[in-house]
Amino acid sequence: MRSTCPTAAALRAEAKLLTMAGLILLGVGFPTTLILAAQALSPEGMSPVLPIAIGAPPIILGYLACHFASQRMVKAKALEAPRR
C-alpha cells in the first residue's frame, strides 16, 4: 500500500469543506436550541432536557468540524513554509 503526503492545496480544500459543514451545523444547532429553550420556559412547556438533547449534537459536530479545519490550515501553512 502506497501512502502519499498531502499537498497544501489538498489540505486547504479539505479545510474549506470542513469549515462550510461546521458553519451549517452551527447555523442549525444554535437557533434550534434557542427556540426549544424558549418553548421549554413557556408555561405549557416541554421537558427542559429536550433543547440540550436536540441542540447539542449539531453544535458539538459543528465546533469539531471547524476545529479540524483549523488544524488542516496549520498543516498546510507548515508545508508551504520554507525549510531552514
mmCIF file of C-alpha atoms in Angstrom, residues 3-82:
data_model
loop_
_atom_site.group_PDB
_atom_site.id
_atom_site.type_symbol
_atom_site.label_atom_id
_atom_site.label_comp_id
_atom_site.label_asym_id
_atom_site.label_seq_id
_atom_site.Cartn_x
_atom_site.Cartn_y
_atom_site.Cartn_z
ATOM 1 C CA SER A 3 0.978 6.407 1.162
ATOM 2 C CA THR A 4 1.186 9.918 -0.194
ATOM 3 C CA CYS A 5 1.918 13.109 1.653
ATOM 4 C CA PRO A 6 -0.977 15.563 1.338
ATOM 5 C CA THR A 7 -0.280 18.764 -0.521
ATOM 6 C CA ALA A 8 -1.025 22.197 0.845
ATOM 7 C CA ALA A 9 -3.748 22.716 -1.768
ATOM 8 C CA ALA A 10 -5.475 19.459 -0.799
ATOM 9 C CA LEU A 11 -5.346 20.388 2.886
ATOM 10 C CA ARG A 12 -6.800 23.817 2.137
ATOM 11 C CA ALA A 13 -9.630 22.262 0.104
ATOM 12 C CA GLU A 14 -10.442 19.874 2.962
ATOM 13 C CA ALA A 15 -10.361 22.775 5.410
ATOM 14 C CA LYS A 16 -12.773 24.784 3.257
ATOM 15 C CA LEU A 17 -15.204 21.866 3.070
ATOM 16 C CA LEU A 18 -14.983 21.214 6.821
ATOM 17 C CA THR A 19 -15.498 24.905 7.577
ATOM 18 C CA MET A 20 -18.639 25.089 5.466
ATOM 19 C CA ALA A 21 -20.029 21.913 7.045
ATOM 20 C CA GLY A 22 -19.225 23.242 10.516
ATOM 21 C CA LEU A 23 -20.890 26.584 9.881
ATOM 22 C CA ILE A 24 -24.010 24.888 8.535
ATOM 23 C CA LEU A 25 -24.202 22.663 11.612
ATOM 24 C CA LEU A 26 -23.685 25.626 13.943
ATOM 25 C CA GLY A 27 -26.269 27.614 11.983
ATOM 26 C CA VAL A 28 -28.794 24.846 12.545
ATOM 27 C CA GLY A 29 -27.847 23.983 16.129
ATOM 28 C CA PHE A 30 -27.895 27.404 17.787
ATOM 29 C CA PRO A 31 -31.320 28.608 16.577
ATOM 30 C CA THR A 32 -32.856 25.191 17.243
ATOM 31 C CA THR A 33 -31.545 25.239 20.798
ATOM 32 C CA LEU A 34 -32.773 28.790 21.404
ATOM 33 C CA ILE A 35 -36.245 28.079 20.023
ATOM 34 C CA LEU A 36 -36.601 24.881 22.046
ATOM 35 C CA ALA A 37 -35.310 26.606 25.190
ATOM 36 C CA ALA A 38 -37.903 29.354 24.752
ATOM 37 C CA GLN A 39 -40.617 26.723 24.381
ATOM 38 C CA ALA A 40 -39.355 24.864 27.460
ATOM 39 C CA LEU A 41 -39.615 28.078 29.502
ATOM 40 C CA SER A 42 -43.218 28.706 28.484
ATOM 41 C CA PRO A 43 -45.981 27.798 30.981
ATOM 42 C CA GLU A 44 -47.104 24.749 28.993
ATOM 43 C CA GLY A 45 -43.511 23.963 28.121
ATOM 44 C CA MET A 46 -41.844 20.720 27.259
ATOM 45 C CA SER A 47 -39.059 18.893 29.051
ATOM 46 C CA PRO A 48 -36.096 21.155 29.899
ATOM 47 C CA VAL A 49 -33.704 18.406 28.749
ATOM 48 C CA LEU A 50 -35.067 18.398 25.194
ATOM 49 C CA PRO A 51 -33.281 21.590 23.985
ATOM 50 C CA ILE A 52 -29.949 20.186 25.140
ATOM 51 C CA ALA A 53 -30.621 16.729 23.737
ATOM 52 C CA ILE A 54 -31.620 18.048 20.312
ATOM 53 C CA GLY A 55 -29.402 21.133 20.013
ATOM 54 C CA ALA A 56 -26.116 19.907 21.457
ATOM 55 C CA PRO A 57 -25.105 17.318 18.819
ATOM 56 C CA PRO A 58 -25.113 19.730 15.828
ATOM 57 C CA ILE A 59 -23.327 22.381 17.890
ATOM 58 C CA ILE A 60 -20.628 19.934 19.002
ATOM 59 C CA LEU A 61 -20.199 18.489 15.500
ATOM 60 C CA GLY A 62 -20.019 21.993 14.023
ATOM 61 C CA TYR A 63 -17.371 23.026 16.528
ATOM 62 C CA LEU A 64 -15.342 19.881 15.842
ATOM 63 C CA ALA A 65 -15.555 20.386 12.075
ATOM 64 C CA CYS A 66 -14.265 23.955 12.419
ATOM 65 C CA HIS A 67 -11.533 22.783 14.800
ATOM 66 C CA PHE A 68 -10.278 20.136 12.365
ATOM 67 C CA ALA A 69 -10.442 22.670 9.525
ATOM 68 C CA SER A 70 -8.196 24.948 11.555
ATOM 69 C CA GLN A 71 -5.756 22.097 12.161
ATOM 70 C CA ARG A 72 -5.604 21.374 8.421
ATOM 71 C CA MET A 73 -4.874 25.028 7.684
ATOM 72 C CA VAL A 74 -1.986 24.955 10.167
ATOM 73 C CA LYS A 75 -0.586 21.847 8.449
ATOM 74 C CA ALA A 76 -0.957 23.490 5.031
ATOM 75 C CA LYS A 77 0.890 26.568 6.247
ATOM 76 C CA ALA A 78 3.657 24.388 7.675
ATOM 77 C CA LEU A 79 4.022 22.579 4.340
ATOM 78 C CA GLU A 80 4.363 25.872 2.478
ATOM 79 C CA ALA A 81 6.883 27.387 4.894
ATOM 80 C CA PRO A 82 10.480 27.266 3.643
#
